[in-house]
Short mmCIF file of C-alpha atoms in Angstrom, two decimals:
data_model
loop_
_atom_site.label_atom_id
_atom_site.label_comp_id
_atom_site.label_asym_id
_atom_site.label_seq_id
_atom_site.Cartn_x
_atom_site.Cartn_y
_atom_site.Cartn_z
CA MET N 1 -111.88 -113.16 10.48
CA THR N 2 -112.28 -113.21 6.71
CA THR N 3 -113.52 -116.22 4.74
CA PRO N 4 -111.61 -117.38 1.63
CA SER N 5 -114.28 -115.87 -0.63
CA THR N 6 -114.17 -112.55 1.23
CA HIS N 7 -110.39 -112.53 1.11
CA GLU N 8 -110.44 -113.08 -2.66
CA MET N 9 -113.00 -110.30 -3.12
CA MET N 10 -110.80 -107.91 -1.11
CA ARG N 11 -107.76 -108.88 -3.17
CA GLN N 12 -109.62 -108.31 -6.44
CA SER N 13 -111.04 -105.01 -5.22
CA TYR N 14 -107.60 -103.84 -4.16
CA LEU N 15 -106.04 -104.66 -7.56
CA GLU N 16 -108.91 -103.06 -9.46
CA LEU N 17 -108.74 -99.90 -7.33
CA VAL N 18 -104.97 -99.64 -7.84
CA SER N 19 -105.62 -99.87 -11.60
CA VAL N 20 -108.27 -97.13 -11.34
CA ARG N 21 -105.86 -94.88 -9.42
CA ASN N 22 -103.07 -95.47 -11.95
CA LYS N 23 -105.35 -94.51 -14.83
CA ILE N 24 -106.33 -91.32 -12.99
CA MET N 25 -102.65 -90.38 -12.57
CA ASP N 26 -102.00 -91.18 -16.24
CA PHE N 27 -104.85 -88.83 -17.16
CA GLU N 28 -103.31 -86.11 -14.99
CA GLN N 29 -100.05 -86.48 -16.92
CA GLU N 30 -102.03 -85.95 -20.14
CA MET N 31 -103.43 -82.73 -18.68
CA VAL N 32 -100.13 -81.39 -17.33
CA ASP N 33 -99.91 -78.63 -19.97
CA GLU N 34 -103.43 -77.41 -19.17
CA LEU N 35 -102.70 -77.48 -15.43
CA SER N 36 -99.59 -75.34 -15.96
CA PHE N 37 -101.88 -72.39 -16.82
CA VAL N 38 -103.83 -72.62 -13.55
CA ALA N 39 -103.00 -70.05 -10.86
CA ALA N 40 -101.12 -71.53 -7.90
CA LYS N 41 -103.93 -70.76 -5.45
CA ASN N 42 -106.37 -72.80 -7.57
CA LEU N 43 -104.05 -75.69 -8.48
CA VAL N 44 -105.21 -78.09 -5.75
CA HIS N 45 -108.84 -77.74 -6.82
CA ALA N 46 -107.93 -77.97 -10.51
CA ARG N 47 -105.97 -81.18 -9.97
CA ASN N 48 -108.84 -82.66 -7.98
CA LEU N 49 -111.20 -81.83 -10.86
CA VAL N 50 -108.82 -83.62 -13.25
CA HIS N 51 -108.78 -86.62 -10.89
CA TYR N 52 -112.58 -86.64 -10.77
CA THR N 53 -112.77 -86.49 -14.57
CA GLY N 54 -110.24 -89.32 -14.81
CA LEU N 55 -112.38 -91.38 -12.43
CA LYS N 56 -115.60 -90.72 -14.34
CA ARG N 57 -113.95 -91.82 -17.59
CA GLN N 58 -113.85 -95.35 -16.15
CA ASP N 59 -116.69 -97.79 -15.50
CA ILE N 60 -116.24 -98.71 -11.85
CA THR N 61 -119.77 -100.04 -11.24
CA PRO N 62 -118.62 -103.67 -10.61
CA LEU N 63 -115.91 -102.40 -8.27
CA GLN N 64 -118.40 -100.24 -6.37
CA THR N 65 -120.62 -103.29 -5.86
CA LYS N 66 -117.70 -105.23 -4.34
CA LEU N 67 -116.75 -102.34 -2.05
CA LEU N 68 -120.33 -101.97 -0.87
CA THR N 69 -120.50 -105.71 -0.14
CA LEU N 70 -117.31 -105.42 1.90
CA GLY N 71 -118.77 -102.52 3.91
CA LEU N 72 -116.31 -100.00 2.45
CA ASN N 73 -116.75 -96.60 0.84
CA PRO N 74 -118.16 -97.38 -2.64
CA LEU N 75 -116.70 -94.14 -4.12
CA ASP N 76 -120.14 -92.78 -4.96
CA HIS N 77 -119.36 -89.24 -3.72
CA PRO N 78 -115.56 -88.74 -3.89
CA GLU N 79 -115.61 -85.37 -5.65
CA SER N 80 -114.33 -83.31 -2.69
CA ASN N 81 -111.07 -85.30 -2.49
CA VAL N 82 -110.81 -88.02 -5.13
CA LEU N 83 -107.32 -89.37 -4.40
CA GLY N 84 -107.77 -89.05 -0.64
CA THR N 85 -110.94 -91.15 -0.81
CA ILE N 86 -109.30 -93.80 -3.00
CA ASP N 87 -106.20 -93.96 -0.79
CA ALA N 88 -108.34 -94.39 2.32
CA VAL N 89 -110.08 -97.40 0.76
CA LEU N 90 -106.74 -98.83 -0.41
CA ALA N 91 -105.36 -98.45 3.11
CA ALA N 92 -108.32 -100.45 4.46
CA LEU N 93 -107.85 -103.21 1.88
CA ALA N 94 -104.06 -103.43 1.89
CA PRO N 95 -103.42 -105.42 5.13
CA ILE N 96 -105.45 -108.37 3.84
CA ALA N 97 -105.35 -107.92 0.07
CA GLU N 98 -101.57 -107.53 -0.37
CA PRO N 99 -99.87 -110.93 -0.61
CA SER N 100 -97.33 -111.82 2.07
CA PRO N 101 -93.83 -112.67 0.83
CA SER N 102 -93.02 -116.37 0.98
CA LEU N 103 -89.73 -118.25 0.69
CA ASN N 104 -89.49 -121.65 -0.90
CA LEU N 105 -87.39 -123.74 1.47
CA SER N 106 -87.31 -126.91 -0.70
CA GLY N 107 -83.72 -126.51 -1.84
CA VAL N 108 -84.45 -123.71 -4.32
CA THR N 109 -82.05 -120.77 -4.20
CA PHE N 110 -83.10 -117.56 -2.51
CA GLU N 111 -82.07 -115.37 -5.43
CA ALA N 112 -85.64 -114.23 -6.14
CA HIS N 113 -85.90 -112.94 -2.56
CA SER N 114 -82.40 -111.54 -2.31
CA THR N 115 -81.84 -108.04 -0.97
CA ALA N 116 -78.94 -107.68 -3.39
CA ASN N 117 -81.19 -106.69 -6.26
CA THR N 118 -79.31 -104.12 -8.36
CA ALA N 119 -82.30 -102.91 -10.39
CA ILE N 120 -82.90 -99.16 -10.25
CA VAL N 121 -86.52 -98.06 -10.11
CA MET N 122 -87.10 -94.31 -10.30
CA ALA N 123 -90.52 -92.74 -9.86
CA THR N 124 -91.57 -89.09 -10.01
CA LEU N 125 -93.29 -87.97 -6.82
CA PRO N 126 -96.70 -86.41 -7.51
CA PRO N 127 -97.64 -83.18 -5.67
CA GLU N 128 -99.91 -85.09 -3.25
CA ALA N 129 -96.82 -86.80 -1.84
CA ALA N 130 -96.26 -83.58 0.10
CA HIS N 131 -99.38 -84.00 2.23
CA ASN N 132 -100.16 -87.71 1.90
CA TYR N 133 -97.64 -90.00 3.57
CA GLN N 134 -99.24 -93.10 2.02
CA VAL N 135 -98.19 -92.05 -1.50
CA SER N 136 -94.47 -92.38 -0.73
CA LEU N 137 -95.07 -95.56 1.26
CA HIS N 138 -96.96 -97.22 -1.62
CA LEU N 139 -94.20 -96.27 -4.09
CA LEU N 140 -91.48 -97.66 -1.83
CA GLU N 141 -93.38 -100.89 -1.30
CA ALA N 142 -93.83 -101.16 -5.08
CA GLY N 143 -90.05 -101.13 -5.51
CA MET N 144 -89.05 -97.48 -5.96
CA ASN N 145 -85.47 -96.79 -4.85
CA ILE N 146 -84.96 -93.35 -6.43
CA ALA N 147 -87.56 -90.62 -5.92
CA ARG N 148 -87.56 -87.80 -8.48
CA ILE N 149 -88.85 -84.35 -7.52
CA ARG N 150 -89.59 -81.89 -10.33
CA SER N 151 -88.45 -78.39 -9.45
CA SER N 152 -90.54 -77.00 -12.30
CA ARG N 153 -93.63 -77.73 -10.19
CA ASP N 154 -94.71 -76.49 -6.76
CA ASP N 155 -92.27 -74.66 -4.44
CA GLN N 156 -89.49 -75.24 -1.89
CA HIS N 157 -91.91 -75.71 0.99
CA THR N 158 -93.75 -78.45 -0.93
CA TRP N 159 -90.47 -80.17 -1.87
CA GLU N 160 -89.39 -80.18 1.78
CA LYS N 161 -92.68 -81.82 2.81
CA MET N 162 -92.24 -84.44 0.06
CA ILE N 163 -88.74 -85.23 1.34
CA HIS N 164 -89.96 -85.38 4.95
CA ASN N 165 -92.75 -87.86 4.08
CA LEU N 166 -90.39 -89.92 1.92
CA ARG N 167 -87.77 -90.23 4.68
CA ARG N 168 -90.47 -91.17 7.17
CA ALA N 169 -91.83 -93.84 4.78
CA SER N 170 -88.29 -95.07 4.12
CA ALA N 171 -87.65 -95.49 7.84
CA ASP N 172 -91.01 -97.19 8.48
CA SER N 173 -90.63 -99.61 5.57
CA ARG N 174 -86.88 -100.06 6.10
CA ARG N 175 -86.30 -99.44 2.40
CA LYS N 176 -83.49 -97.15 1.30
CA CYS N 177 -84.35 -94.55 -1.29
CA LEU N 178 -82.25 -91.87 -2.99
CA ILE N 179 -83.71 -88.47 -3.89
CA MET N 180 -83.14 -86.75 -7.23
CA LEU N 181 -84.13 -83.10 -7.54
CA ASP N 182 -84.67 -82.44 -11.25
CA LEU N 183 -83.71 -78.84 -12.01
CA ASN N 184 -85.48 -78.99 -15.40
CA SER N 185 -84.44 -77.11 -18.53
CA MET N 186 -86.96 -74.29 -18.23
CA ILE N 187 -85.79 -70.69 -18.70
CA ARG N 188 -85.50 -69.00 -15.32
CA ILE N 189 -86.19 -65.30 -15.06
CA GLY N 190 -83.23 -63.36 -13.70
CA GLU N 191 -83.29 -60.38 -11.36
CA PHE N 192 -84.81 -57.12 -12.60
CA ARG N 193 -82.24 -54.34 -12.28
CA HIS N 194 -82.80 -50.73 -13.32
CA HIS N 195 -86.25 -51.55 -14.66
CA ASN N 196 -89.69 -50.35 -13.71
CA PRO N 197 -91.61 -52.68 -11.37
CA ALA N 198 -93.98 -53.52 -14.24
CA ILE N 199 -93.48 -53.57 -18.00
CA LYS N 200 -96.48 -52.84 -20.18
CA ILE N 201 -96.51 -54.87 -23.38
CA GLU N 202 -99.37 -54.58 -25.84
CA PRO N 203 -99.83 -54.84 -29.62
CA GLU N 204 -100.56 -51.90 -31.89
CA ARG N 205 -104.26 -51.65 -32.80
CA ASN N 206 -106.27 -49.59 -35.28
CA GLU N 207 -109.37 -47.54 -34.54
CA LYS N 208 -111.49 -50.73 -34.71
CA GLY N 209 -109.42 -52.44 -32.06
CA GLN N 210 -107.85 -54.85 -34.57
CA VAL N 211 -104.19 -55.83 -34.12
CA VAL N 212 -102.07 -54.32 -36.89
CA ARG N 213 -98.66 -55.02 -35.33
CA ASN N 214 -97.73 -57.61 -32.72
CA ALA N 215 -96.14 -56.53 -29.48
CA VAL N 216 -92.35 -56.91 -29.34
CA VAL N 217 -90.28 -57.67 -26.26
CA ARG N 218 -86.66 -58.68 -25.76
CA PHE N 219 -85.35 -61.28 -23.32
CA VAL N 220 -81.81 -60.13 -22.60
CA LEU N 221 -78.77 -61.83 -21.07
CA PRO N 222 -76.60 -60.33 -18.30
CA GLY N 223 -74.31 -57.63 -19.68
CA HIS N 224 -76.66 -56.60 -22.46
CA GLN N 225 -76.70 -52.84 -23.09
CA PRO N 226 -80.29 -51.55 -22.83
CA LYS N 227 -81.77 -50.04 -25.96
CA PRO N 228 -84.68 -47.58 -25.84
CA GLY N 229 -87.98 -48.29 -27.51
CA ILE N 230 -88.37 -52.03 -26.86
CA PRO N 231 -89.30 -53.48 -23.43
CA GLU N 232 -86.62 -55.81 -22.06
CA ILE N 233 -86.84 -58.72 -19.61
CA PRO N 234 -83.59 -60.09 -18.13
CA ILE N 235 -83.04 -63.87 -18.18
CA GLU N 236 -80.25 -66.22 -17.15
CA LYS N 237 -77.96 -67.89 -19.68
CA VAL N 238 -78.87 -71.48 -18.72
CA ASN N 239 -79.84 -73.41 -21.90
CA TYR N 240 -79.96 -70.17 -23.89
CA HIS N 241 -78.11 -71.89 -26.73
CA LEU N 242 -81.04 -74.28 -27.22
CA LEU N 243 -83.44 -71.49 -28.23
CA LYS N 244 -84.23 -70.95 -31.90
CA ASN N 245 -86.63 -69.07 -34.15
CA ASN N 246 -90.33 -70.01 -33.89
CA ASP N 247 -89.88 -71.49 -30.40
CA SER N 248 -92.62 -70.45 -27.96
CA ILE N 249 -92.14 -68.95 -24.50
CA TYR N 250 -94.98 -69.36 -21.99
CA LEU N 251 -95.27 -67.05 -18.99
CA ARG N 252 -97.76 -65.35 -16.71
CA ASP N 253 -98.30 -61.61 -16.46
CA SER N 254 -98.82 -59.63 -13.26
CA ALA N 255 -102.54 -60.45 -13.38
CA GLU N 256 -101.78 -64.21 -13.43
CA ARG N 257 -103.01 -64.52 -17.03
CA SER N 258 -101.16 -66.99 -19.26
CA ARG N 259 -99.22 -65.51 -22.17
CA ARG N 260 -97.41 -67.07 -25.14
CA MET N 261 -94.63 -65.33 -27.05
CA GLN N 262 -93.00 -66.58 -30.24
CA ILE N 263 -89.27 -66.13 -30.86
CA THR N 264 -88.57 -64.32 -34.13
CA ASP N 265 -84.87 -63.54 -33.72
CA VAL N 266 -82.03 -65.02 -31.67
CA LYS N 267 -78.95 -62.86 -31.10
CA LYS N 268 -75.78 -63.33 -29.08
CA ASP N 269 -77.09 -61.46 -26.04
CA TYR N 270 -80.85 -61.29 -26.52
CA ILE N 271 -83.86 -62.94 -28.15
CA GLU N 272 -86.79 -61.06 -29.65
#
């Protein structure tokens, strides 16, 4: 049984830890461009490093003292799994720290507690929602009724696990939630037909190894007639009309190294 003072300390600790977690996720959003250059096999570790950095950017000493007093993990060594450690502590605090809903029965209308709320709250599911059921549950309990999944991140297997955890959380919490799969506006590489398995693209260099002419490559639409001399990469027509000169295209080569190409010419059936 908890005393009033202990209950208040748990409530404060819970709110402070939620704030810490939110700031970590905000920091991850700031680092999303940097994370996009990390190889898929290293992404989990890279994201955890970002989470650890986001945690260390905050002064959580007073919070750690409260957690230690309550006999909980004080987050002094969370580096192996930052979010997992935080979520475990939140799960321990939640049953007592989260306020129970109450209805005022003194003649006041029940509008504030009505289930007919028409507000739409959409939240983007983070990648950890695929392997951490509590993430979807927390979002649903916070009021989310549309879950957005970004198809520009992760893969089909990860999306399916996100959806599975979300439906499980929806059933457990008895809260309905729609799912929106965001197809994104990124350029999608089409199928390679009548091309070598690998295309070698490199700039022209002088005898000192200095670049004297940038490498040139063409991204071509279906139906384009191949022209000798310039490497060509087929792409789909989706959002092709949005491309313009000086836009940048980011991709990875066969060695998983990040590459940036700048558009210098946009034609009807290819860009260069």
